[in-house]
mmCIF file of C-alpha atoms in Angstrom:
data_model
loop_
_atom_site.group_PDB
_atom_site.id
_atom_site.type_symbol
_atom_site.label_atom_id
_atom_site.label_comp_id
_atom_site.label_asym_id
_atom_site.label_seq_id
_atom_site.Cartn_x
_atom_site.Cartn_y
_atom_site.Cartn_z
ATOM 1 C CA ASP A 197 111.620 95.649 100.727
ATOM 2 C CA ALA A 198 109.861 95.337 104.451
ATOM 3 C CA GLY A 199 107.824 92.169 103.915
ATOM 4 C CA ILE A 200 105.566 93.279 101.293
ATOM 5 C CA THR A 201 104.411 91.346 98.380
ATOM 6 C CA GLN A 202 102.174 92.655 95.123
ATOM 7 C CA SER A 203 100.232 90.708 93.012
ATOM 8 C CA PRO A 204 100.005 90.216 89.577
ATOM 9 C CA ARG A 205 102.895 91.936 89.248
ATOM 10 C CA HIS A 206 102.147 92.749 85.529
ATOM 11 C CA LYS A 207 98.379 92.669 83.722
ATOM 12 C CA VAL A 208 96.824 92.843 80.691
ATOM 13 C CA THR A 209 93.575 93.489 80.598
ATOM 14 C CA GLU A 210 90.677 94.905 78.219
ATOM 15 C CA THR A 211 88.640 98.522 78.912
ATOM 16 C CA GLY A 212 86.147 97.992 80.888
ATOM 17 C CA THR A 213 86.762 94.478 82.691
ATOM 18 C CA PRO A 214 87.074 94.457 86.928
ATOM 19 C CA VAL A 215 90.380 94.502 87.602
ATOM 20 C CA THR A 216 91.861 94.082 91.846
ATOM 21 C CA LEU A 217 95.865 94.645 93.098
ATOM 22 C CA ARG A 218 96.672 92.936 95.828
ATOM 23 C CA CYS A 219 98.932 94.174 98.591
ATOM 24 C CA HIS A 220 100.291 92.000 101.234
ATOM 25 C CA GLN A 221 102.354 92.569 104.143
ATOM 26 C CA THR A 222 104.034 90.499 106.634
ATOM 27 C CA GLU A 223 105.383 93.885 109.245
ATOM 28 C CA ASN A 224 102.134 94.089 111.043
ATOM 29 C CA HIS A 225 102.176 97.935 110.057
ATOM 30 C CA ARG A 226 99.276 100.032 110.417
ATOM 31 C CA TYR A 227 98.473 102.200 107.552
ATOM 32 C CA MET A 228 98.674 101.041 103.809
ATOM 33 C CA TYR A 229 98.167 103.154 100.614
ATOM 34 C CA TRP A 230 98.009 102.739 97.377
ATOM 35 C CA TYR A 231 99.875 104.849 95.143
ATOM 36 C CA ARG A 232 100.329 105.156 91.516
ATOM 37 C CA GLN A 233 102.820 105.862 89.026
ATOM 38 C CA ASP A 234 102.598 107.806 85.944
ATOM 39 C CA PRO A 235 105.886 109.627 83.860
ATOM 40 C CA GLY A 236 105.533 113.581 84.797
ATOM 41 C CA HIS A 237 103.275 113.270 87.716
ATOM 42 C CA GLY A 238 105.983 111.594 90.342
ATOM 43 C CA LEU A 239 103.333 109.279 92.684
ATOM 44 C CA ARG A 240 100.376 110.249 93.698
ATOM 45 C CA LEU A 241 98.193 108.912 96.230
ATOM 46 C CA ILE A 242 94.791 106.734 95.522
ATOM 47 C CA HIS A 243 93.544 105.605 98.634
ATOM 48 C CA TYR A 244 95.078 104.792 102.277
ATOM 49 C CA SER A 245 93.828 102.307 104.821
ATOM 50 C CA TYR A 246 93.499 103.240 109.102
ATOM 51 C CA GLY A 247 93.154 100.031 109.726
ATOM 52 C CA VAL A 248 90.740 97.374 109.313
ATOM 53 C CA LYS A 249 87.808 98.321 107.584
ATOM 54 C CA ASP A 250 88.978 101.758 108.069
ATOM 55 C CA THR A 251 89.712 103.752 104.432
ATOM 56 C CA ASP A 252 89.988 107.005 102.884
ATOM 57 C CA LYS A 253 90.142 108.726 100.004
ATOM 58 C CA GLY A 254 93.369 110.133 98.004
ATOM 59 C CA GLU A 255 94.453 112.162 95.466
ATOM 60 C CA VAL A 256 93.321 110.447 92.945
ATOM 61 C CA SER A 257 90.560 108.079 94.141
ATOM 62 C CA ASP A 258 87.988 108.804 90.873
ATOM 63 C CA GLY A 259 87.580 104.893 89.534
ATOM 64 C CA TYR A 260 89.270 103.122 92.505
ATOM 65 C CA SER A 261 87.413 101.734 95.148
ATOM 66 C CA VAL A 262 89.810 99.722 98.085
ATOM 67 C CA SER A 263 89.100 96.910 101.194
ATOM 68 C CA ARG A 264 90.584 95.842 103.573
ATOM 69 C CA SER A 265 89.512 92.930 105.901
ATOM 70 C CA LYS A 266 92.405 91.758 107.565
ATOM 71 C CA THR A 267 95.765 94.032 108.686
ATOM 72 C CA GLU A 268 98.070 91.833 106.296
ATOM 73 C CA ASP A 269 95.866 92.320 102.678
ATOM 74 C CA PHE A 270 94.426 95.335 100.943
ATOM 75 C CA LEU A 271 92.643 95.478 97.800
ATOM 76 C CA LEU A 272 92.680 97.610 95.264
ATOM 77 C CA THR A 273 89.837 97.603 92.653
ATOM 78 C CA LEU A 274 89.615 99.384 89.119
ATOM 79 C CA GLU A 275 85.161 98.380 88.938
ATOM 80 C CA SER A 276 85.692 99.042 85.274
ATOM 81 C CA ALA A 277 89.075 99.599 83.701
ATOM 82 C CA THR A 278 90.158 102.732 81.408
ATOM 83 C CA SER A 279 93.139 103.449 79.397
ATOM 84 C CA SER A 280 93.674 106.177 81.335
ATOM 85 C CA GLN A 281 94.048 103.740 84.428
ATOM 86 C CA THR A 282 97.220 101.792 82.219
ATOM 87 C CA SER A 283 99.780 103.140 84.750
ATOM 88 C CA VAL A 284 102.534 101.614 87.353
ATOM 89 C CA TYR A 285 100.668 100.660 91.251
ATOM 90 C CA PHE A 286 102.638 100.621 94.086
ATOM 91 C CA CYS A 287 101.060 99.321 97.935
ATOM 92 C CA ALA A 288 103.073 101.363 100.668
ATOM 93 C CA ILE A 289 102.688 100.646 104.756
ATOM 94 C CA SER A 290 103.836 102.623 107.612
ATOM 95 C CA GLY A 291 103.127 102.425 111.483
ATOM 96 C CA THR A 292 105.781 100.412 113.338
ATOM 97 C CA GLY A 293 104.084 98.859 115.862
ATOM 98 C CA GLY A 294 100.406 100.314 115.009
ATOM 99 C CA LEU A 295 102.431 104.314 115.760
ATOM 100 C CA ALA A 296 101.198 107.080 113.569
ATOM 101 C CA GLY A 297 102.497 110.490 112.258
ATOM 102 C CA PRO A 298 103.440 112.161 109.885
ATOM 103 C CA GLN A 299 106.811 111.317 109.943
ATOM 104 C CA GLU A 300 107.289 108.049 110.266
ATOM 105 C CA THR A 301 108.459 106.267 106.972
ATOM 106 C CA GLN A 302 106.990 104.390 104.245
ATOM 107 C CA TYR A 303 107.856 100.859 102.910
ATOM 108 C CA PHE A 304 107.545 100.077 99.476
ATOM 109 C CA GLY A 305 106.155 97.576 97.574
ATOM 110 C CA PRO A 306 107.766 96.037 94.231
ATOM 111 C CA GLY A 307 105.099 97.286 91.977
ATOM 112 C CA THR A 308 102.512 96.767 89.398
ATOM 113 C CA ARG A 309 102.339 97.504 85.981
ATOM 114 C CA LEU A 310 99.057 97.197 83.911
ATOM 115 C CA LEU A 311 98.160 98.140 80.701
ATOM 116 C CA VAL A 312 94.606 98.746 79.720
ATOM 117 C CA LEU A 313 93.958 97.896 76.383
ATOM 118 C CA ALA B 279 97.340 121.994 101.146
ATOM 119 C CA GLN B 280 101.014 120.975 100.571
ATOM 120 C CA SER B 281 103.530 120.211 97.528
ATOM 121 C CA VAL B 282 106.982 119.858 96.233
ATOM 122 C CA THR B 283 108.492 121.479 92.906
ATOM 123 C CA GLN B 284 111.493 119.088 92.244
ATOM 124 C CA LEU B 285 114.066 121.340 89.525
ATOM 125 C CA GLY B 286 114.789 119.131 86.791
ATOM 126 C CA SER B 287 113.471 116.136 85.169
ATOM 127 C CA HIS B 288 117.235 115.349 84.194
ATOM 128 C CA VAL B 289 120.444 115.541 85.584
ATOM 129 C CA SER B 290 123.547 114.353 84.651
ATOM 130 C CA VAL B 291 127.163 114.201 86.365
ATOM 131 C CA SER B 292 130.235 112.698 85.463
ATOM 132 C CA GLU B 293 131.743 109.916 88.037
ATOM 133 C CA GLY B 294 133.497 112.004 90.575
ATOM 134 C CA ALA B 295 131.259 114.999 90.299
ATOM 135 C CA LEU B 296 129.007 116.865 92.699
ATOM 136 C CA VAL B 297 125.655 115.505 92.622
ATOM 137 C CA LEU B 298 122.469 118.013 93.517
ATOM 138 C CA LEU B 299 119.225 117.614 93.631
ATOM 139 C CA ARG B 300 116.444 120.417 94.083
ATOM 140 C CA CYS B 301 113.589 119.828 95.760
ATOM 141 C CA ASN B 302 111.901 123.381 97.456
ATOM 142 C CA TYR B 303 108.545 122.489 99.329
ATOM 143 C CA SER B 304 105.246 123.916 100.633
ATOM 144 C CA SER B 305 103.436 123.380 103.125
ATOM 145 C CA SER B 306 100.603 124.408 105.767
ATOM 146 C CA VAL B 307 102.231 122.926 108.731
ATOM 147 C CA PRO B 308 105.719 121.919 109.712
ATOM 148 C CA PRO B 309 107.064 119.655 107.032
ATOM 149 C CA TYR B 310 108.353 115.838 107.155
ATOM 150 C CA LEU B 311 110.671 115.847 103.982
ATOM 151 C CA PHE B 312 111.998 112.521 102.465
ATOM 152 C CA TRP B 313 113.865 111.924 99.309
ATOM 153 C CA TYR B 314 113.385 108.138 98.188
ATOM 154 C CA VAL B 315 115.628 106.592 95.271
ATOM 155 C CA GLN B 316 113.838 104.090 92.372
ATOM 156 C CA TYR B 317 116.280 101.778 90.951
ATOM 157 C CA PRO B 318 114.401 100.461 87.317
ATOM 158 C CA ASN B 319 112.077 98.197 87.660
ATOM 159 C CA GLN B 320 112.115 98.526 91.792
ATOM 160 C CA GLY B 321 109.873 100.410 94.317
ATOM 161 C CA LEU B 322 110.700 103.400 96.358
ATOM 162 C CA GLN B 323 113.825 102.927 98.825
ATOM 163 C CA LEU B 324 113.898 105.280 102.022
ATOM 164 C CA LEU B 325 117.139 107.588 101.438
ATOM 165 C CA LEU B 326 116.639 110.191 103.954
ATOM 166 C CA LYS B 327 114.336 112.288 105.789
ATOM 167 C CA TYR B 328 113.929 115.207 108.098
ATOM 168 C CA THR B 329 111.399 115.629 111.351
ATOM 169 C CA SER B 330 112.269 119.136 113.053
ATOM 170 C CA ALA B 331 115.526 117.324 114.594
ATOM 171 C CA ALA B 332 119.160 118.349 112.780
ATOM 172 C CA THR B 333 118.478 120.343 109.830
ATOM 173 C CA LEU B 334 121.603 118.767 107.735
ATOM 174 C CA VAL B 335 119.792 114.713 107.497
ATOM 175 C CA LYS B 336 122.839 111.697 106.057
ATOM 176 C CA GLY B 337 120.792 109.119 104.510
ATOM 177 C CA ILE B 338 122.529 106.107 102.739
ATOM 178 C CA ASN B 339 124.927 105.360 99.897
ATOM 179 C CA GLY B 340 126.891 108.996 101.224
ATOM 180 C CA PHE B 341 123.576 111.793 99.871
ATOM 181 C CA GLU B 342 122.775 113.596 102.863
ATOM 182 C CA ALA B 343 120.085 116.556 102.616
ATOM 183 C CA GLU B 344 120.043 120.412 104.550
ATOM 184 C CA PHE B 345 116.505 121.658 105.975
ATOM 185 C CA LYS B 346 115.852 125.278 104.914
ATOM 186 C CA LYS B 347 112.990 126.685 106.291
ATOM 187 C CA SER B 348 113.739 130.517 104.939
ATOM 188 C CA GLU B 349 114.568 128.884 101.342
ATOM 189 C CA THR B 350 111.579 126.346 101.777
ATOM 190 C CA SER B 351 114.444 124.484 100.657
ATOM 191 C CA PHE B 352 115.629 120.056 100.612
ATOM 192 C CA HIS B 353 118.300 120.069 98.762
ATOM 193 C CA LEU B 354 119.867 116.678 97.507
ATOM 194 C CA THR B 355 123.434 116.162 98.057
ATOM 195 C CA LYS B 356 126.143 113.829 96.825
ATOM 196 C CA PRO B 357 129.782 114.782 96.700
ATOM 197 C CA SER B 358 131.145 112.330 94.877
ATOM 198 C CA ALA B 359 129.029 110.519 91.865
ATOM 199 C CA HIS B 360 129.235 106.886 91.282
ATOM 200 C CA MET B 361 128.010 104.818 88.253
ATOM 201 C CA SER B 362 125.262 102.957 91.064
ATOM 202 C CA ASP B 363 124.274 106.123 91.749
ATOM 203 C CA ALA B 364 122.276 106.005 88.081
ATOM 204 C CA ALA B 365 118.027 105.995 88.828
ATOM 205 C CA GLU B 366 115.311 108.173 89.730
ATOM 206 C CA TYR B 367 115.376 110.376 92.951
ATOM 207 C CA PHE B 368 111.540 111.764 94.082
ATOM 208 C CA CYS B 369 111.543 114.211 97.133
ATOM 209 C CA ALA B 370 107.976 114.326 99.231
ATOM 210 C CA VAL B 371 106.083 116.121 102.405
ATOM 211 C CA SER B 372 104.520 114.341 104.985
ATOM 212 C CA GLY B 373 101.129 115.785 106.210
ATOM 213 C CA GLY B 374 97.704 114.621 106.892
ATOM 214 C CA ALA B 375 95.498 115.169 110.166
ATOM 215 C CA THR B 376 94.468 111.763 110.400
ATOM 216 C CA GLY B 377 97.587 110.623 111.280
ATOM 217 C CA GLY B 378 99.764 108.084 108.846
ATOM 218 C CA SER B 379 102.190 110.170 106.808
ATOM 219 C CA ARG B 380 100.076 111.029 103.563
ATOM 220 C CA LEU B 381 102.863 111.367 101.103
ATOM 221 C CA THR B 382 103.010 114.086 98.572
ATOM 222 C CA PHE B 383 105.405 113.011 96.199
ATOM 223 C CA GLY B 384 107.409 115.954 93.382
ATOM 224 C CA GLU B 385 107.711 114.750 90.186
ATOM 225 C CA GLY B 386 111.271 113.110 90.294
ATOM 226 C CA THR B 387 114.503 113.747 88.414
ATOM 227 C CA GLN B 388 116.472 111.154 87.022
ATOM 228 C CA LEU B 389 119.505 111.050 87.549
ATOM 229 C CA THR B 390 122.230 109.842 85.093
ATOM 230 C CA VAL B 391 126.274 109.223 85.803
ATOM 231 C CA ASN B 392 128.803 109.432 82.638
ATOM 232 C CA PRO B 393 131.749 107.603 82.705
#
């Protein structure tokens, strides 16, 4: 899996509580992404990062924030979890050796299953 | 803006039969196109990608896809299905003015292979 880990792998939480998911890479890739996967929707981009402290919104960013203080870590935070945020969350990386471009392959982590009750 | 449509959320084939998974795209710029496979409870794995070189792209596990600009299609095929091909398949298009490869995915096609 190209040296990508996600933690936790499974989480159950209650509505209104804050939740932070972590993505860690050992590949020194420049770009990191957070997606959510829901039946009938495929994967949708939440936020992405193009460098340390450089982030931008994706397609479904409402209710989520991100931070990247180190090249290897990208955190996704749900400030106040809602049931609509029950999903499987995937982290991905791209940008071998700092190269950038839309032709770059993204490599995916194993995912985190989040259930918000 | 870009989008991907995968025709057929479920496809069922017999072992040894042809696999055809359909993908049509919409993109305002020349597209880069990807097929990913997801096995149960795993992340996504790249099968193949089109990056404007050859229009017929060969990938892993015997899969290939042909880019047809006139039809805005990038269908995935495999001549002979194997039981191990049972998985969910995603087509994706890449774009983004700020670099990187922001992917827009189709809804996915679940492939079942019957013995």
